[in-house]
Coordinates of C-alpha atoms and ligand atoms in Angstrom, one line a residue:
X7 CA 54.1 -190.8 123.2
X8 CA 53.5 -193.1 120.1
X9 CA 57.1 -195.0 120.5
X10 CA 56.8 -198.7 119.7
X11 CA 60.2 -200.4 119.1
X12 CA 60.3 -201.9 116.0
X13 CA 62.7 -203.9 114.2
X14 CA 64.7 -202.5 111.3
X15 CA 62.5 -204.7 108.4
X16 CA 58.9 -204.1 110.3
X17 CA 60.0 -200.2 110.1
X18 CA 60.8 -200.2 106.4
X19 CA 58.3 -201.9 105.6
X20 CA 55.5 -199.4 107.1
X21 CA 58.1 -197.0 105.1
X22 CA 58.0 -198.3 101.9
X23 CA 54.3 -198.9 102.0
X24 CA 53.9 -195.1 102.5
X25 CA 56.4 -194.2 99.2
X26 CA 54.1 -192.8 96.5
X27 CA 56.3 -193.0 93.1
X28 CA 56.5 -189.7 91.4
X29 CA 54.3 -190.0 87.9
X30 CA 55.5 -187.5 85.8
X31 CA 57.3 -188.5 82.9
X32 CA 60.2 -186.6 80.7
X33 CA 61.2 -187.6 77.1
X34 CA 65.0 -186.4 77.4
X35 CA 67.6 -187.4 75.0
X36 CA 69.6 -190.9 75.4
X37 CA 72.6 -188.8 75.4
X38 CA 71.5 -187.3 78.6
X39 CA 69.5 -190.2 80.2
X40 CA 72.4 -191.8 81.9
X41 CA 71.2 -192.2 86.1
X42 CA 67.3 -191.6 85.8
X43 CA 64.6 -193.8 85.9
X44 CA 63.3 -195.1 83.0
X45 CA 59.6 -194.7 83.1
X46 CA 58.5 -197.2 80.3
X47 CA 59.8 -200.4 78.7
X48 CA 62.0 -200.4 75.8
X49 CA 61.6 -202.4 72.5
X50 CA 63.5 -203.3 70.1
X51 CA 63.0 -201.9 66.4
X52 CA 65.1 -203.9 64.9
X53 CA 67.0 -207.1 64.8
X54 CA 71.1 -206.8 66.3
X55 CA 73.1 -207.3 64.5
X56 CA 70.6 -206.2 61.3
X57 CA 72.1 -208.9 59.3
X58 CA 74.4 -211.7 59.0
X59 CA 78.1 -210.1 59.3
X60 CA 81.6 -211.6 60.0
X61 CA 82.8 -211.9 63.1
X62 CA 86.5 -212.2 62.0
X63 CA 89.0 -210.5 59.6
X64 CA 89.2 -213.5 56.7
X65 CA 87.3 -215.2 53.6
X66 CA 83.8 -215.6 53.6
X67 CA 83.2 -219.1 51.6
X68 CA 80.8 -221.9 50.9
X69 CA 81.8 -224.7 52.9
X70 CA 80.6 -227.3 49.9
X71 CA 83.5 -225.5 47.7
X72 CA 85.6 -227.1 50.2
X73 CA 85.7 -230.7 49.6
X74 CA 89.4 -231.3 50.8
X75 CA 91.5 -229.2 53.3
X76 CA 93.9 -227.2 50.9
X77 CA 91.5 -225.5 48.8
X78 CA 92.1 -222.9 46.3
X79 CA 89.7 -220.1 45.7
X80 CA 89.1 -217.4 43.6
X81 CA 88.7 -213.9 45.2
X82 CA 86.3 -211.9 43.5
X83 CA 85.7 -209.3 46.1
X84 CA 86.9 -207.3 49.3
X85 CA 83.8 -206.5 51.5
X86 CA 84.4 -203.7 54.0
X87 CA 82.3 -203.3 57.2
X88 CA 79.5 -200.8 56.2
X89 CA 79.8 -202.5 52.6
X90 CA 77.2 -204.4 51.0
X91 CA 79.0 -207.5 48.5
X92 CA 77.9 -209.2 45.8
X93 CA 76.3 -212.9 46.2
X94 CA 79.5 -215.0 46.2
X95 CA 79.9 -216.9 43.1
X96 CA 80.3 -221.2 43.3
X97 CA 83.8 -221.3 43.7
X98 CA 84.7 -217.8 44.9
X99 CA 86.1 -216.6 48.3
X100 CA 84.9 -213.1 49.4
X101 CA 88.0 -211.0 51.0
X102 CA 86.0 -209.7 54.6
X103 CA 86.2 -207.9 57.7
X104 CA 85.1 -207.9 61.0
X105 CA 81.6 -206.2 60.9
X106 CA 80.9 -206.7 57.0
X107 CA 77.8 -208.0 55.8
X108 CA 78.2 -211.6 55.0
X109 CA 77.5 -211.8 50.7
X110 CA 74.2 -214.1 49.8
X111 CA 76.0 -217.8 49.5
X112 CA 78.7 -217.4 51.7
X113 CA 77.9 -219.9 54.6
X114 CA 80.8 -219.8 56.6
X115 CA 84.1 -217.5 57.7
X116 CA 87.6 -218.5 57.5
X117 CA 89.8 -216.3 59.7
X118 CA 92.9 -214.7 57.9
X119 CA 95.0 -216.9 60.2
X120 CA 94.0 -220.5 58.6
X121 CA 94.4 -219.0 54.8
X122 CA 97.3 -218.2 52.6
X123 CA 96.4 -215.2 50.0
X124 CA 98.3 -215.0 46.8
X125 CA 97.5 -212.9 44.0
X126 CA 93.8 -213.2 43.3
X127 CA 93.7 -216.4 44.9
X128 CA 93.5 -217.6 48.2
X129 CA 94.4 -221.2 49.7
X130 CA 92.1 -222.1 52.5
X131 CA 94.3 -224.5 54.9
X132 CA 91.6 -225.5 56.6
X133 CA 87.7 -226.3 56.3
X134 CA 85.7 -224.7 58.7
X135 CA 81.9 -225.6 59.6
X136 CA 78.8 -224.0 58.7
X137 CA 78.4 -220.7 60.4
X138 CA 81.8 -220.5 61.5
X139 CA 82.3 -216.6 62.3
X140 CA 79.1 -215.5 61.1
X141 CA 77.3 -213.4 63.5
X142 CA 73.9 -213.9 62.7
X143 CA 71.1 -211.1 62.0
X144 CA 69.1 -211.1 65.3
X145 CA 71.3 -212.7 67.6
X146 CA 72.4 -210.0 70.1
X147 CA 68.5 -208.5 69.9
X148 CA 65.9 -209.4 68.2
X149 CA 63.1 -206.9 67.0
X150 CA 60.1 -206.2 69.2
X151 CA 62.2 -207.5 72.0
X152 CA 62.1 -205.9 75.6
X153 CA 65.9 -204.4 75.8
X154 CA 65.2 -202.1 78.8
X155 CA 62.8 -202.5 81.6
X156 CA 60.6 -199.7 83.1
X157 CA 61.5 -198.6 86.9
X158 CA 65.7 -199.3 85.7
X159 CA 67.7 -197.0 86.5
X160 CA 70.0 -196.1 83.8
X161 CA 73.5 -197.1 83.3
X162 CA 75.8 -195.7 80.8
X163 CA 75.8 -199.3 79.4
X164 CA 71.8 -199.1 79.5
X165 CA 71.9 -195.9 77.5
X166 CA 74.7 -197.3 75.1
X167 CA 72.1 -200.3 74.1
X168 CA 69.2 -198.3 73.3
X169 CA 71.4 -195.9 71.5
X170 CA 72.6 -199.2 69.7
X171 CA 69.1 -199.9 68.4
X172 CA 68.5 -196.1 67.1
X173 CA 66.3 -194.7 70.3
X174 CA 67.2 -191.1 70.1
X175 CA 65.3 -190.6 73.7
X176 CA 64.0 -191.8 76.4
X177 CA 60.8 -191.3 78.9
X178 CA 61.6 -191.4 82.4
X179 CA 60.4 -190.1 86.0
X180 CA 61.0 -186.4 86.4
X181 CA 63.3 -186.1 89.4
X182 CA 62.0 -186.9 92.9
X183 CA 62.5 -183.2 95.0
X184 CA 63.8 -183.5 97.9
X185 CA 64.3 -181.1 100.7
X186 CA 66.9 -181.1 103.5
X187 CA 67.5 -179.3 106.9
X188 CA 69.3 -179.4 110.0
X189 CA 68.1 -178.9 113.3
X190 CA 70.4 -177.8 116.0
X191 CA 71.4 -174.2 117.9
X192 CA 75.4 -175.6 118.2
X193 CA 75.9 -176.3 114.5
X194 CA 77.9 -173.7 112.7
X195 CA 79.4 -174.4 108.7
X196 CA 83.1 -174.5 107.9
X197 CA 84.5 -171.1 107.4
X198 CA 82.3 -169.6 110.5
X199 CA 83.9 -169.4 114.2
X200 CA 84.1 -172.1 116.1
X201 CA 82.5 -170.6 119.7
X202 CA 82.5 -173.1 122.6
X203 CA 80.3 -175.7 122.4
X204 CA 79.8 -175.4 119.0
X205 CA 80.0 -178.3 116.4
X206 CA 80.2 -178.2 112.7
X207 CA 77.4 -179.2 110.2
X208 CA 79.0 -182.2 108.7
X209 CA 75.7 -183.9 108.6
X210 CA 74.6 -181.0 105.5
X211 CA 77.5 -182.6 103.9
X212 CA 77.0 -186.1 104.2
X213 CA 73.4 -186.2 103.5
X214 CA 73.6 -183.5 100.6
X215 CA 76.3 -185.8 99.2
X216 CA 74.2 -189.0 99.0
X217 CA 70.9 -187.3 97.7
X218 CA 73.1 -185.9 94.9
X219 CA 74.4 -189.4 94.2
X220 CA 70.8 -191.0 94.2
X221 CA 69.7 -189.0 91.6
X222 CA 67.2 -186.4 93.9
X223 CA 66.5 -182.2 92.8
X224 CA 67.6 -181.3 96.0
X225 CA 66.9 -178.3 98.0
X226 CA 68.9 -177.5 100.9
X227 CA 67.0 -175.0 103.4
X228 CA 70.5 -175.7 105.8
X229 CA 70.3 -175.1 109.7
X230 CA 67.2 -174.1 111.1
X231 CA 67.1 -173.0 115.2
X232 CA 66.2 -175.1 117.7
X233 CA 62.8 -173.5 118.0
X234 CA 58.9 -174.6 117.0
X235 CA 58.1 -171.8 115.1
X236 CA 61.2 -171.8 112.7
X237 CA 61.0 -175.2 112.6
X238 CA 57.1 -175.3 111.5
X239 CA 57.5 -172.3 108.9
X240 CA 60.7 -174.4 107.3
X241 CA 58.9 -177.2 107.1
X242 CA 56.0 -175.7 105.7
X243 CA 57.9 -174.2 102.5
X244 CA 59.8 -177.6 102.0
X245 CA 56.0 -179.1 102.2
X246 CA 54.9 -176.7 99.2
X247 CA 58.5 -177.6 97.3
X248 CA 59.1 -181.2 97.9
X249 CA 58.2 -184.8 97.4
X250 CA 60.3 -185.9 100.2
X251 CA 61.0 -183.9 103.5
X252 CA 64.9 -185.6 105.0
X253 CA 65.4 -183.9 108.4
X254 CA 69.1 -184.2 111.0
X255 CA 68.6 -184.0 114.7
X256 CA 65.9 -182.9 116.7
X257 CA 63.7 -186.0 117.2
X258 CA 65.1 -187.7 120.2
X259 CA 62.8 -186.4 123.7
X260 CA 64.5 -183.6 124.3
X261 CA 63.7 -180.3 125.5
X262 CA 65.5 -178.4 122.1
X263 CA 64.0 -181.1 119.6
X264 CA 61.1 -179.7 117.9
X265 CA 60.8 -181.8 114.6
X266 CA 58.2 -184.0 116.5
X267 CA 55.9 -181.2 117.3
X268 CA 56.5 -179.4 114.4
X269 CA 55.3 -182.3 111.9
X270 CA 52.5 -183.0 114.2
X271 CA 51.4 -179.2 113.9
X272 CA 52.0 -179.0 110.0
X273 CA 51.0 -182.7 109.6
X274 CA 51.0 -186.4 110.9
X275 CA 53.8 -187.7 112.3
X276 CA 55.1 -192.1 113.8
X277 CA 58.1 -191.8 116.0
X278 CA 59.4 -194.7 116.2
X279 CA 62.4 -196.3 118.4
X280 CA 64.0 -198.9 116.0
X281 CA 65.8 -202.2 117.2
X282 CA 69.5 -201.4 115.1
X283 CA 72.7 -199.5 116.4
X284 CA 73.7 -197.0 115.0
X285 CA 69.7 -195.4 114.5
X286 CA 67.3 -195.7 117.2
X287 CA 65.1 -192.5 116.9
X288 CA 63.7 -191.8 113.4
X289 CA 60.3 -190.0 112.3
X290 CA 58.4 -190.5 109.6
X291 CA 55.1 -188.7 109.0
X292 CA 53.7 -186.3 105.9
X293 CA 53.3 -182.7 105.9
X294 CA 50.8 -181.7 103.2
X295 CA 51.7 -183.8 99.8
X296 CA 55.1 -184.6 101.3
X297 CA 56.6 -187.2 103.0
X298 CA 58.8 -186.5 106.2
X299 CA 61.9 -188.8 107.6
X300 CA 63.5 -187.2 110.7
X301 CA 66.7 -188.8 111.4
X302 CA 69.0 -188.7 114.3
X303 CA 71.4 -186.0 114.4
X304 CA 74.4 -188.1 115.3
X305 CA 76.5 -188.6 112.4
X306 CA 76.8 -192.2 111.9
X307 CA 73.5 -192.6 112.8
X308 CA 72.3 -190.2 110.2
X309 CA 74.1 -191.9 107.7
X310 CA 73.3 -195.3 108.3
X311 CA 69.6 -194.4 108.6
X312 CA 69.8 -192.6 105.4
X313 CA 71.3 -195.4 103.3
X314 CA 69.4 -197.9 105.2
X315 CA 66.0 -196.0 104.9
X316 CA 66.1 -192.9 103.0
X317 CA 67.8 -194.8 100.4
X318 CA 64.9 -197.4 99.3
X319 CA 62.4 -194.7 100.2
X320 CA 63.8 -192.5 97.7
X321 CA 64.3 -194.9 94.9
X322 CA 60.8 -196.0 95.3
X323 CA 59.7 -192.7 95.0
X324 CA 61.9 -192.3 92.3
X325 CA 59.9 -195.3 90.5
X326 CA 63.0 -197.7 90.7
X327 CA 61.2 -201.4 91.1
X328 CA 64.2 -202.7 93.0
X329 CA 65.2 -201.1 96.2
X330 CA 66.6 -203.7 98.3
X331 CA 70.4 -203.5 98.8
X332 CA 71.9 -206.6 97.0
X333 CA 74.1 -208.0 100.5
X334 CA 76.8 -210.3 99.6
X335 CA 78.5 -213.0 101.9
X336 CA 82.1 -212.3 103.2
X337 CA 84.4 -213.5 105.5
X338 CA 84.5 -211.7 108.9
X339 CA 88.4 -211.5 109.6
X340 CA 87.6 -210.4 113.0
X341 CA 85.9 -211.1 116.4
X342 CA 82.7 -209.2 117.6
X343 CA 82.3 -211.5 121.0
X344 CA 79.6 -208.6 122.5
X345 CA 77.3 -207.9 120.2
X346 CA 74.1 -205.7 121.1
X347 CA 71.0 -206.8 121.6
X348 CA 70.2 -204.8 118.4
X349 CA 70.9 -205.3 114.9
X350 CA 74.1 -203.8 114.4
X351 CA 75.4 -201.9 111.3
X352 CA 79.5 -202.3 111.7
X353 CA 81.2 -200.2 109.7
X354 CA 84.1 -202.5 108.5
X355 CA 86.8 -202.5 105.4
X356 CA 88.1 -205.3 102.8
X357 CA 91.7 -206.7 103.5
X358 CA 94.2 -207.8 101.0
X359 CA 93.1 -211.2 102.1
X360 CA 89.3 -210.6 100.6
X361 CA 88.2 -210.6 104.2
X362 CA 86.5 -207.5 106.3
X363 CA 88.4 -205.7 109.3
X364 CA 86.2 -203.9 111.8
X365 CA 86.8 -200.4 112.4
X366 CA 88.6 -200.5 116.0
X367 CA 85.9 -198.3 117.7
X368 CA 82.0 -198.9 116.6
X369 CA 80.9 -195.8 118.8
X370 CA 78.2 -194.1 116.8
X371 CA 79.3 -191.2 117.3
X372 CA 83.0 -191.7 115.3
X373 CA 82.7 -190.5 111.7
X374 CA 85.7 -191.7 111.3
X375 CA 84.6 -194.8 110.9
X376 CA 82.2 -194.3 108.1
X377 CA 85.2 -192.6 106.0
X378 CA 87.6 -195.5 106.9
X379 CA 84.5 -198.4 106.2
X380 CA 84.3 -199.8 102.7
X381 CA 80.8 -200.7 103.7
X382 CA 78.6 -202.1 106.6
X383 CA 78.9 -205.4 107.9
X384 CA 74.3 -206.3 108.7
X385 CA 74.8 -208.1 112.2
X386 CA 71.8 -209.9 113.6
X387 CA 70.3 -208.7 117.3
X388 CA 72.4 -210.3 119.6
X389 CA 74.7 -212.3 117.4
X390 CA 78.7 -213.1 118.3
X391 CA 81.3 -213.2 115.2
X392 CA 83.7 -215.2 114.9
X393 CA 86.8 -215.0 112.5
X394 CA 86.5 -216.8 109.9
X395 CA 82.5 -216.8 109.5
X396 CA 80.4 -215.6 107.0
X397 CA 78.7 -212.4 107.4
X398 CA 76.3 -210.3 105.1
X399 CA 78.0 -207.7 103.8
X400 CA 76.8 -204.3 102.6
X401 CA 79.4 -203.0 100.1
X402 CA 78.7 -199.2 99.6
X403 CA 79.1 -199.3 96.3
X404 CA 75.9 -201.4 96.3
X405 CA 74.2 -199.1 98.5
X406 CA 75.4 -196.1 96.9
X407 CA 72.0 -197.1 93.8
Ligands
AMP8 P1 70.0 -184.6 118.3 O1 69.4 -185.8 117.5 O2 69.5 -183.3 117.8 O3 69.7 -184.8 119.7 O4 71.6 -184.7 118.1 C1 72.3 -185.8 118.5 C2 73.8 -185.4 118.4 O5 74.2 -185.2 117.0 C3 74.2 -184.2 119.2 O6 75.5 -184.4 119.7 C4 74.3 -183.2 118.1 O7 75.2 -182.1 118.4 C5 74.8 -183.9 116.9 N1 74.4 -183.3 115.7 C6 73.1 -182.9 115.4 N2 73.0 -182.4 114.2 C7 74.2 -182.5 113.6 C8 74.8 -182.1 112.4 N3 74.0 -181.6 111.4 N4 76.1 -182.4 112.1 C9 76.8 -182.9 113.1 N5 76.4 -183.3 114.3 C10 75.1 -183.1 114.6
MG9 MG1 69.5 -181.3 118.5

């Protein structure tokens, strides 16, 4: 049996390494682009703002008009954003709004605050500097300028910026296809009888859940019996529809789990025993152009593999350039005096405080936990907390992309 134990980073690096990004590219329209991958850099056609404009509600002036504080001017015109004024006369304010092109010769913005209007006059109470409220042509974005990255994921912000510089759509990586079952004679789906010994499928919801939120074309061949042949024919059809091959259950040493000969029949297969509670057993292997993961079939395990694993495998695949989790550093307002000689994902919660409780019971197999949990607390191999320390913190809304 090929079962080296290997720590959590030396298995996801031998992962990662085997990710081929998909390389198909789809124009779809910015309206729609929000969450996939952009496939190429974005530039800039023009300069943001296009031109000089007010960044106030006021008088555009020259600033040499306005030799002492108290100044009188002449309003000639009223320039409306979307407007285009007249070059501003020696001598003449310009009535303007927020947006509106600054006219040629105006050199500086007084807000409507510091003036006093009168009838076609206005008294400027005090003399502002050169530039003051102008928002000048090219100073958000200039043109030819990178605005987007390639391999960025996008955000509705993302999508809002190039829509700001007129890009009607956008290339980026067809979605990755990825195929899910679930190993196991005792798992039955909501709805069905219960028999003895039976236990629900709650991993087909978890894991659907968190392909749908990273993005994948998921197809969901659900439970498959605990026996080689169904397990080899499913695995061959996810093999001719998928990039990536996510398997529940099945891959510990025991007499029902067939994934491992399965993947060896229909392809290659590493089983590896990983240093990091929950986890331990996890498969990864191909079967004809598609990559394989087998996770554990206990729940928390399955789900921190998956975000732990699955999750950077996917987005690599995917063609995002930056998979790793961004941890931060938060107070642990709790004790963990026996920790396990394994890393150890807690599942833990933010206080009113800012600080993290610890779910009361880290047995893996308490889903419980992973509802209750804010996130996952990334504990060393063998390391004690103490209240009041720092710990590195997995927030999963960081993990979740
Ligand atoms: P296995 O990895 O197949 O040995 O399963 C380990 C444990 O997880 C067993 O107690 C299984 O009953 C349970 N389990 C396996 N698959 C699922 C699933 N899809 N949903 C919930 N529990 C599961
Ligand atoms: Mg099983």
């Amino acid at each position: 049996m090929n079962q080296a134990l290997l720590s959590v980073d030396e298995a996801l690096e031998q992962l990662l390494s085997g990710a081929r990004a998909v390389s198909e590219v789809e124009e779809v329209p910015t309206l729609e682009a929000t969450k996939r991958v952009l496939a190429r850099p974005q530039r800039s056609t023009m300069d943001v703002p296009p031109m000089d404009n007010s960044a106030m509600d006021g008088y555009a002036v020259r600033v040499s008009d306005l030799k002492s504080s108290g100044a009188k001017l002449r309003v000639t015109q009223k320039i409306l954003a979307g407007a285009v004024g007249k070059p501003l006369e020696p001598g003449t304010a310009a009535r303007i709004f927020t947006g509106a092109p600054i006219p040629r010769g105006a050199d500086a913005v007084v807000m409507q605050e510091h003036c006093e209007a009168e009838k076609d006059t206005v008294l400027i109470k005090r003399v502002p500097k050169p530039g003051a409220w102008i928002r000048l042509g090219g100073s958000d974005i200039r043109k030819g300028g990178e605005i987007l990255a390639a391999g960025k994921r996008l955000l509705p912000q993302d999508t809002g910026l190039a829509a700001s510089v007129g890009i009607k759509s956008l290339p980026v990586f067809r979605k990755v296809r990825l195929g899910l079952f679930f190993t196991g004679d005792e798992l039955v789906m909501p709805g069905e009888p219960l028999a003895p010994g039976r236990i629900y499928n709650s991993n087909r919801f978890t894991l659907r859940g968190l392909a749908e939120i990273f993005g994948c074309e998921l197809r969901d061949y659900g439970i498959v019996p605990d026996t080689l042949q169904a397990t080899r024919e499913t695995l061959r059809r996810a093999a001719a529809e998928c990039d990536v091959i996510v398997t529940s259950g099945g891959v510990s040493v025991g007499e029902a789990d067939y994934v491992k000969p399965a993947v060896e029949a229909e392809g290659s297969l590493l089983m590896w025993r990983i240093a990091m509670k929950p986890g331990r057993p996890l498969a990864f292997g191909r079967v004809q152009k598609s990559a394989f993961i087998g996770l554990p079939g206990n729940p928390v395990s399955s789900f921190v593999t998956f975000l732990i694993f699955v999750r950077p495998f996917l987005l690599k695949t995917q063609g995002v350039t930056e998979v790793a989790p961004r941890a931060i550093a938060a107070r642990a307002d709790f004790d963990w005096p026996t920790p396990d000689a394994r890393r150890e994902f807690l599942r833990v919660k933010w206080n009113a405080q800012g600080g993290l409780e610890l779910y009361p019971t880290q047995d893996s197999a308490v889903l419980t936990s992973t509802a209750w949990a804010d996130g996952l607390v990334d504990n060393p191999a063998g390391h004690a907390i103490g209240r009041g320390e720092q710990v590195r913190f997995l927030p999963y809304a960081e993990l979740y992309w």
